[in-house]
Each structure stands twice: as C-alpha cells, then as structure tokens.
C-alpha cells in the first residue's frame, strides 16, 4: 500500500505538471482528490487494516492528500498570475497615442461682428438692450412718424402677422430695430445712450446685398445739447475702429421720417475699391447705415421735451460690415450653412 501511495502521488504530480490552463485544474482535482480517486479509496480501505498499520498508512495517506492539495493551490496561483500577465500584455493601453481631436465649434461671423460692434459702443458709454422681433404697427411705424398710408411704408416691405380686434392694432415682424427707440424712451429718461442689436425682416427679393432676414444694430443718444457733430463724430470713430483710418467713409443726406436731418453712411466697396462692380451696384460704395437727429415729434410722443433735449439715432446693417471687411461678395453666404465658408472666420 505504501508503494501504491508513492505511485499515485507521483502520477498525480506528473498530471498536474501537464495542466496548462486554469480550467484544467478542477478536473485534475476531481480525478486525483475527489470521492472516486485512488487516494480516497486508499483512505477508505484503512478501516480494514490492523491498528498499527492503519496508523502508519493513515498518516502517510493524509500527508499525501495534504501535499497534493498544496501542490494544487500552488499551481492555481501560478496559473492565475500567468493568466493575468498574458492578459495585461495583450490588453496593454498605450497612453502615449494621441487622442481623437474633438472638433471645436466657432461663432458665426455675424455673431462675431455683433460682439465687436457692441464692444465698440459700450466702450463709448452705450448700454445694450434687446426688443421683440414680433412688433406692433404702432412701434414699427406710427410712433416713428409713419402713419397708415404714409409713402415711407413702402421703404419697409413688411411681413404682417395678424390684427388684434380689441385694440385695432396690427402685428408684424419688425422691419428695422428703430421701434426700440420708442420702447427705450417710454421707459428711460434722458440722458440715454443705448444700442439694440437684433434680427429684422423684410418681404424682399434677395440679391448679393439684400436678405429677407438680417441683423441691425440701432443706436440712440438723448441728452441736452446733442448735435449733428456728435452723431458724425461717434459714427466716424466707429467706422475707423472697424475698417481702419485709411478706409474711405461717405456721409451724406438721406430721408427717414423719424429723423431731421437724416443721413446715411457708406463705405468704399471692398471688391472694386471704388471703381464700381456688381456688389456695389457699380457705385463704388456700400451703404451700412441710416441715421439722423431724432425728430421733435418722436420726442414729444414719448414725453421728452424737444426744447430741452435733443438726440441722434442710427440703424446699421450688420452683415454688410464683414462683407466690406473681408471682401465677401454675396450676403446670402452667411445663411446658406456652408461650412467651407463659415470655417474661414
Ligand atoms: C432703416 O432701417 C432705418 N431704421 C435706419 C435708421 C435708424 C435711420 C435710425 C435713422 C435713424 P434702412 O432701410 O436704410 O434704414 O436700413 C438700414 C441698413 O440696414 C442699411 O444701410 C443696410 O446696411 C441694411 N439693410 C437694409 N436692407 C437690407 C437687406 N434687405 N439686407 C441686408 N441689409 C439691409
């Protein structure tokens, strides 16, 4: 029986040496240490042996069992470490590889221009306000000296929305930011220095310099002793900030019912440098804004005494500014969502 024990231990260790994967260990355990293993049979047969022999063989058989169990535990540990090492060598993460670049968004060129315009005027002491895109006839026209049937309504091809029965007022998409002159003056008392950026809408055919939805920035300054020289000084300073000292600026008379006198500013065309081209309708200039001294009737309507106070207002087209700065020859590029165009800014 001693010999049998020695042989089965050798045989079991030999087999254990050949196990190369963790899952092979369990079947080895069942075969060599399980209920039907040769070792268990030896242990069971101890009962039939004489006492002395039973003690001796029993101790040896148990020793064999303990030694095989510890060999199993050792082998398990070895295989687990081996498994982990080979897993790590396969799955190793190379943290030196550069990551996938995340495409960064950018501000639309019109938004960038709006921010620049606002920062120039706020540095001159103007505050920024915003108003509704859907406006009443009263603010868009009547309060600005444009009653129904006034021919100046034709200047602003209007998108009408509806008509409110109770007040008899018509609602429209504002055709300019000038209604905010009235809203601001209804709320604030002079001195007022305000700019109003926002979208405006016109029922117009589009072309290289006209869109049916575009941005304007309104400006309004009301105080004692404000003159046309203040208007001209502020607007020329603004043009120089945006276009540089060298760029030619044209300031000449224009008509708007809500100012007196009225003026417009045009900048030398960026495409032809004044020679005349499709962009500037062969005039050499592109108009960027209308302006003037606020009409006394407009001031009276909001309870500001024109004998005491005076002021100027202006309204500029925002898209035309980047067109003139970067030589963009079609306003429709801003809203056609072509990334090849937008990514240049
Ligand atoms: C006005 O809208 C007046 N409210 C401006 C004003 C304000 C005058 C305060 C006096 C006092 P006008 O329609 O000219 O004026 O438009 C002003 C500017 O908006 C133009 O100079 C031009 O730069 C721009 N603009 C006008 N129509 C369009 C259009 N369809 N597409 C793009 N820009 C336009």
Coordinates of C-alpha atoms and ligand atoms in Angstrom, one line a residue:
X1 CA 0.0 0.0 0.0
X2 CA 3.0 2.3 0.7
X3 CA 4.2 1.7 -2.8
X4 CA 0.7 2.4 -4.1
X5 CA 0.6 5.7 -2.3
X6 CA 4.0 6.7 -3.7
X7 CA 3.0 5.8 -7.2
X8 CA -0.4 7.6 -7.1
X9 CA 1.4 10.7 -5.7
X10 CA 4.0 10.7 -8.5
X11 CA 1.3 10.1 -11.1
X12 CA -0.9 12.9 -9.7
X13 CA 2.0 15.4 -9.6
X14 CA 3.0 14.4 -13.1
X15 CA -0.5 15.1 -14.4
X16 CA -0.7 18.4 -12.5
X17 CA 2.6 19.4 -14.2
X18 CA 0.9 18.9 -17.6
X19 CA -2.1 21.1 -16.7
X20 CA -1.5 24.4 -18.5
X21 CA -4.9 26.3 -18.1
X22 CA -6.9 27.2 -15.0
X23 CA -10.0 25.3 -16.2
X24 CA -7.9 22.0 -16.3
X25 CA -7.3 22.2 -12.5
X26 CA -10.8 21.3 -11.5
X27 CA -10.9 18.1 -13.5
X28 CA -7.5 17.2 -12.0
X29 CA -8.8 17.8 -8.5
X30 CA -11.9 15.5 -9.1
X31 CA -9.6 12.8 -10.6
X32 CA -6.8 12.9 -8.0
X33 CA -8.5 14.1 -4.8
X34 CA -12.3 13.5 -5.4
X35 CA -14.6 10.9 -3.9
X36 CA -13.7 8.3 -6.6
X37 CA -10.0 9.0 -6.7
X38 CA -7.4 6.3 -5.9
X39 CA -6.3 8.3 -2.9
X40 CA -9.9 8.4 -1.4
X41 CA -10.1 4.6 -2.0
X42 CA -6.9 4.1 0.0
X43 CA -8.2 6.2 2.8
X44 CA -11.5 4.3 2.9
X45 CA -9.7 0.9 3.0
X46 CA -7.8 2.0 6.1
X47 CA -10.6 0.7 8.3
X48 CA -9.9 -2.9 7.3
X49 CA -6.2 -2.7 8.3
X50 CA -4.8 -3.8 11.7
X51 CA -4.4 -0.9 14.1
X52 CA -0.6 -0.4 13.8
X53 CA -0.6 -0.5 10.0
X54 CA -3.7 1.8 10.0
X55 CA -1.9 4.4 11.9
X56 CA 1.2 4.3 9.7
X57 CA -0.5 4.2 6.4
X58 CA -3.2 6.6 7.5
X59 CA -0.6 9.2 8.4
X60 CA 1.1 8.7 5.1
X61 CA -2.1 8.8 3.1
X62 CA -3.2 12.0 4.8
X63 CA 0.2 13.5 4.2
X64 CA -0.1 12.7 0.5
X65 CA -3.5 14.3 0.4
X66 CA -2.3 17.5 2.2
X67 CA 0.8 17.6 -0.1
X68 CA -1.3 17.2 -3.3
X69 CA -3.8 19.9 -2.1
X70 CA -0.9 22.3 -1.5
X71 CA 0.5 21.5 -4.9
X72 CA -2.9 22.2 -6.4
X73 CA -3.0 25.6 -4.6
X74 CA 0.5 26.5 -5.8
X75 CA -0.3 25.5 -9.4
X76 CA -3.5 27.6 -9.2
X77 CA -1.6 30.7 -8.0
X78 CA 1.0 30.2 -10.7
X79 CA -1.6 29.8 -13.5
X80 CA -3.6 32.8 -12.2
X81 CA -0.5 35.1 -12.3
X82 CA 0.4 33.7 -15.7
X83 CA -3.1 34.4 -16.9
X84 CA -3.1 38.0 -15.6
X85 CA 0.4 38.7 -17.1
X86 CA -0.7 37.4 -20.5
X87 CA -4.0 39.4 -20.3
X88 CA -2.1 42.6 -19.5
X89 CA 0.4 42.0 -22.3
X90 CA -2.4 41.6 -24.7
X91 CA -4.6 44.4 -23.4
X92 CA -1.9 47.0 -22.6
X93 CA -3.1 50.6 -23.0
X94 CA -0.7 52.9 -24.9
X95 CA -1.4 56.2 -23.2
X96 CA 1.2 57.9 -25.4
X97 CA -1.1 57.6 -28.5
X98 CA -2.6 61.0 -29.4
X99 CA -6.4 61.1 -28.8
X100 CA -9.0 61.7 -31.4
X101 CA -9.3 65.5 -32.0
X102 CA -12.7 66.9 -30.9
X103 CA -13.9 69.4 -33.5
X104 CA -14.3 72.8 -31.8
X105 CA -17.3 75.0 -32.8
X106 CA -16.9 78.6 -33.6
X107 CA -19.0 81.8 -33.5
X108 CA -20.8 82.7 -36.7
X109 CA -19.2 85.7 -38.5
X110 CA -22.4 87.7 -37.9
X111 CA -22.3 86.9 -34.1
X112 CA -18.6 87.9 -34.0
X113 CA -19.4 91.2 -35.8
X114 CA -22.3 91.9 -33.4
X115 CA -20.0 91.3 -30.4
X116 CA -17.4 93.6 -31.9
X117 CA -20.0 96.4 -32.6
X118 CA -21.4 96.1 -29.0
X119 CA -17.9 96.3 -27.5
X120 CA -17.0 99.4 -29.5
X121 CA -20.2 101.2 -28.4
X122 CA -20.1 100.0 -24.8
X123 CA -16.5 101.4 -24.6
X124 CA -18.1 104.8 -25.6
X125 CA -20.7 104.6 -22.8
X126 CA -23.6 103.0 -24.6
X127 CA -25.8 100.3 -22.9
X128 CA -27.1 97.2 -24.7
X129 CA -30.9 96.5 -24.9
X130 CA -33.0 93.9 -26.8
X131 CA -36.5 94.0 -28.1
X132 CA -39.2 91.8 -29.6
X133 CA -39.0 90.5 -33.2
X134 CA -42.8 90.5 -33.4
X135 CA -43.8 94.1 -33.1
X136 CA -47.0 96.3 -33.1
X137 CA -47.7 98.6 -36.1
X138 CA -47.5 101.5 -33.5
X139 CA -43.9 101.0 -32.6
X140 CA -42.6 99.9 -36.0
X141 CA -44.4 102.8 -37.9
X142 CA -46.8 105.1 -36.2
X143 CA -44.7 106.3 -33.3
X144 CA -41.9 106.9 -35.8
X145 CA -43.9 109.4 -37.8
X146 CA -45.1 106.8 -40.4
X147 CA -48.9 106.7 -40.1
X148 CA -51.1 104.4 -42.3
X149 CA -51.0 105.4 -46.0
X150 CA -47.6 107.2 -45.5
X151 CA -45.5 106.5 -48.6
X152 CA -42.5 105.7 -46.3
X153 CA -44.2 102.4 -45.5
X154 CA -43.1 101.3 -49.0
X155 CA -39.4 101.6 -47.9
X156 CA -40.1 98.7 -45.5
X157 CA -41.7 95.8 -47.4
X158 CA -43.5 94.3 -44.4
X159 CA -44.3 90.8 -43.3
X160 CA -47.7 91.2 -41.5
X161 CA -48.7 88.7 -38.9
X162 CA -52.3 89.4 -37.7
X163 CA -54.7 92.0 -36.4
X164 CA -55.9 92.3 -32.9
X165 CA -59.6 93.0 -32.8
X166 CA -59.8 94.7 -29.4
X167 CA -57.1 97.3 -29.9
X168 CA -57.4 97.5 -33.7
X169 CA -53.6 97.2 -33.9
X170 CA -51.7 95.1 -36.5
X171 CA -48.9 92.8 -35.6
X172 CA -45.8 92.4 -37.9
X173 CA -42.3 91.2 -38.0
X174 CA -40.2 94.3 -37.3
X175 CA -38.7 95.7 -40.4
X176 CA -36.0 97.6 -38.5
X177 CA -34.7 98.0 -35.0
X178 CA -36.0 101.6 -34.7
X179 CA -39.2 100.6 -32.8
X180 CA -36.8 100.1 -29.9
X181 CA -36.1 103.8 -29.9
X182 CA -39.7 104.3 -28.8
X183 CA -39.7 101.4 -26.3
X184 CA -36.5 102.7 -24.7
X185 CA -37.7 106.3 -24.5
X186 CA -41.0 105.2 -23.0
X187 CA -39.1 103.6 -20.1
X188 CA -36.0 105.7 -19.6
X189 CA -35.5 109.4 -19.1
X190 CA -32.5 111.3 -20.6
X191 CA -29.6 111.0 -20.6
X192 CA -30.0 107.9 -22.8
X193 CA -27.2 106.1 -24.6
X194 CA -28.4 102.8 -25.9
X195 CA -27.7 100.3 -28.7
X196 CA -30.1 97.5 -29.7
X197 CA -28.8 94.5 -31.7
X198 CA -31.4 92.2 -33.3
X199 CA -33.0 90.5 -36.2
X200 CA -35.2 92.3 -38.7
X201 CA -37.4 91.0 -41.5
X202 CA -38.4 92.3 -44.9
X203 CA -40.6 90.9 -47.7
X204 CA -37.9 91.5 -50.3
X205 CA -36.3 89.5 -53.1
X206 CA -32.8 88.6 -52.1
X207 CA -29.7 89.6 -54.0
X208 CA -26.0 90.0 -53.3
X209 CA -26.6 92.7 -50.7
X210 CA -30.2 92.1 -49.6
X211 CA -31.6 89.3 -47.4
X212 CA -35.2 88.9 -46.2
X213 CA -33.9 88.3 -42.6
X214 CA -30.8 90.2 -41.5
X215 CA -29.4 91.9 -38.4
X216 CA -29.4 95.6 -37.5
X217 CA -27.9 97.5 -34.6
X218 CA -29.9 100.5 -33.5
X219 CA -28.2 103.4 -31.7
X220 CA -29.9 106.1 -29.7
X221 CA -28.4 109.0 -27.6
X222 CA -30.7 111.6 -26.0
X223 CA -29.4 114.4 -23.8
X224 CA -29.1 118.2 -23.6
X225 CA -27.1 119.9 -26.3
X226 CA -26.6 116.8 -28.6
X227 CA -25.9 117.9 -32.1
X228 CA -25.2 116.5 -35.6
X229 CA -21.5 116.9 -34.8
X230 CA -21.8 114.3 -32.0
X231 CA -23.6 111.9 -34.4
X232 CA -20.9 112.4 -37.0
X233 CA -18.1 112.1 -34.5
X234 CA -19.4 108.9 -33.0
X235 CA -20.1 107.2 -36.3
X236 CA -16.8 108.1 -37.9
X237 CA -15.0 106.9 -34.8
X238 CA -16.9 103.6 -35.1
X239 CA -16.1 103.2 -38.8
X240 CA -12.4 103.8 -38.1
X241 CA -12.4 101.2 -35.3
X242 CA -13.9 98.6 -37.7
X243 CA -12.3 99.4 -41.0
X244 CA -9.1 101.3 -40.1
X245 CA -8.3 105.0 -40.5
X246 CA -7.5 104.7 -44.2
X247 CA -10.8 103.3 -45.4
X248 CA -13.0 105.9 -47.2
X249 CA -16.3 106.7 -45.4
X250 CA -19.1 108.6 -47.2
X251 CA -21.5 110.7 -45.1
X252 CA -24.4 112.3 -46.9
X253 CA -28.1 113.3 -46.6
X254 CA -30.9 110.7 -46.6
X255 CA -34.5 110.7 -45.7
X256 CA -36.2 108.9 -42.8
X257 CA -39.5 110.2 -41.4
X258 CA -38.4 109.8 -37.8
X259 CA -35.2 112.0 -38.0
X260 CA -34.5 115.5 -39.1
X261 CA -32.0 116.0 -40.7
X262 CA -31.4 112.4 -41.9
X263 CA -28.1 110.9 -43.2
X264 CA -26.6 107.7 -44.4
X265 CA -23.1 106.3 -44.2
X266 CA -21.5 104.2 -46.9
X267 CA -18.0 102.6 -47.0
X268 CA -15.8 102.2 -50.1
X269 CA -16.6 98.9 -51.7
X270 CA -14.1 96.2 -50.8
X271 CA -14.4 94.3 -54.1
X272 CA -13.6 97.1 -56.5
X273 CA -12.1 99.8 -54.2
X274 CA -14.4 102.4 -55.6
X275 CA -14.2 101.5 -59.3
X276 CA -17.7 100.0 -59.4
X277 CA -18.7 96.4 -59.5
X278 CA -21.8 94.0 -59.1
X279 CA -21.5 94.1 -55.3
X280 CA -21.9 97.9 -55.0
X281 CA -24.3 98.2 -58.0
X282 CA -21.4 100.0 -59.9
X283 CA -21.5 102.9 -57.4
X284 CA -18.1 102.2 -55.6
X285 CA -19.9 102.4 -52.2
X286 CA -21.9 100.1 -49.9
X287 CA -24.4 101.7 -47.6
X288 CA -24.1 100.4 -44.0
X289 CA -26.4 102.6 -42.0
X290 CA -29.1 105.3 -41.9
X291 CA -29.0 107.9 -39.2
X292 CA -30.1 111.4 -38.1
X293 CA -31.3 113.7 -35.3
X294 CA -34.3 112.3 -33.6
X295 CA -37.4 114.2 -34.9
X296 CA -39.1 116.5 -32.3
X297 CA -42.5 114.9 -32.9
X298 CA -41.0 111.5 -31.9
X299 CA -39.6 113.0 -28.7
X300 CA -42.9 114.7 -27.9
X301 CA -44.7 111.4 -28.4
X302 CA -42.7 109.8 -25.5
X303 CA -43.0 112.9 -23.3
X304 CA -39.5 114.2 -23.8
X305 CA -39.4 118.0 -24.4
X306 CA -37.6 118.8 -27.7
X307 CA -37.0 122.3 -26.4
X308 CA -34.8 120.8 -23.6
X309 CA -33.4 117.6 -25.1
X310 CA -32.1 116.6 -28.5
X311 CA -30.5 113.4 -29.7
X312 CA -29.4 111.2 -32.6
X313 CA -30.3 107.7 -33.8
X314 CA -28.8 105.3 -36.3
X315 CA -29.5 101.9 -37.6
X316 CA -26.8 99.8 -39.3
X317 CA -27.0 96.6 -41.3
X318 CA -24.7 94.1 -39.6
X319 CA -24.0 91.6 -42.4
X320 CA -22.6 94.3 -44.7
X321 CA -19.8 95.0 -42.2
X322 CA -18.0 91.6 -42.6
X323 CA -18.8 91.8 -46.3
X324 CA -16.8 95.1 -46.5
X325 CA -14.0 93.9 -44.2
X326 CA -13.3 90.5 -45.8
X327 CA -14.4 91.1 -49.4
X328 CA -17.5 88.8 -49.2
X329 CA -19.4 89.4 -52.4
X330 CA -22.7 87.8 -51.5
X331 CA -24.8 88.3 -48.3
X332 CA -26.6 85.0 -48.9
X333 CA -23.4 83.1 -48.0
X334 CA -24.0 84.0 -44.3
X335 CA -27.2 81.9 -44.1
X336 CA -26.6 79.1 -46.6
X337 CA -24.9 76.9 -43.9
X338 CA -21.9 76.1 -46.0
X339 CA -19.1 75.1 -43.5
X340 CA -16.4 75.8 -46.1
X341 CA -17.5 79.4 -45.9
X342 CA -18.2 79.6 -42.2
X343 CA -14.9 77.9 -41.1
X344 CA -12.9 80.8 -42.6
X345 CA -13.9 83.0 -39.7
Ligands
LIG1 C1 -33.5 101.7 -41.6 O1 -33.8 100.5 -41.4 C2 -33.7 102.7 -40.5 N1 -34.4 102.2 -39.4 C3 -32.3 103.2 -40.1 C4 -32.3 104.4 -39.2 C5 -32.3 104.3 -37.9 C6 -32.4 105.7 -39.8 C7 -32.3 105.4 -37.1 C8 -32.4 106.8 -39.0 C9 -32.3 106.7 -37.6 P1 -32.6 101.2 -43.9 O2 -33.8 100.6 -44.5 O3 -31.8 102.0 -44.9 O4 -32.9 102.1 -42.7 O5 -31.7 100.0 -43.3 C10 -30.5 100.3 -42.6 C11 -29.3 99.5 -43.0 O6 -29.7 98.1 -43.0 C12 -28.9 99.7 -44.5 O7 -28.0 100.7 -44.5 C13 -28.3 98.4 -44.8 O8 -26.9 98.3 -44.3 C14 -29.1 97.4 -44.0 N2 -30.1 96.8 -44.9 C15 -31.2 97.3 -45.3 N3 -32.0 96.4 -46.0 C16 -31.2 95.3 -46.0 C17 -31.4 93.9 -46.6 N4 -32.5 93.6 -47.2 N5 -30.5 93.0 -46.4 C18 -29.4 93.3 -45.7 N6 -29.1 94.5 -45.1 C19 -30.1 95.5 -45.3

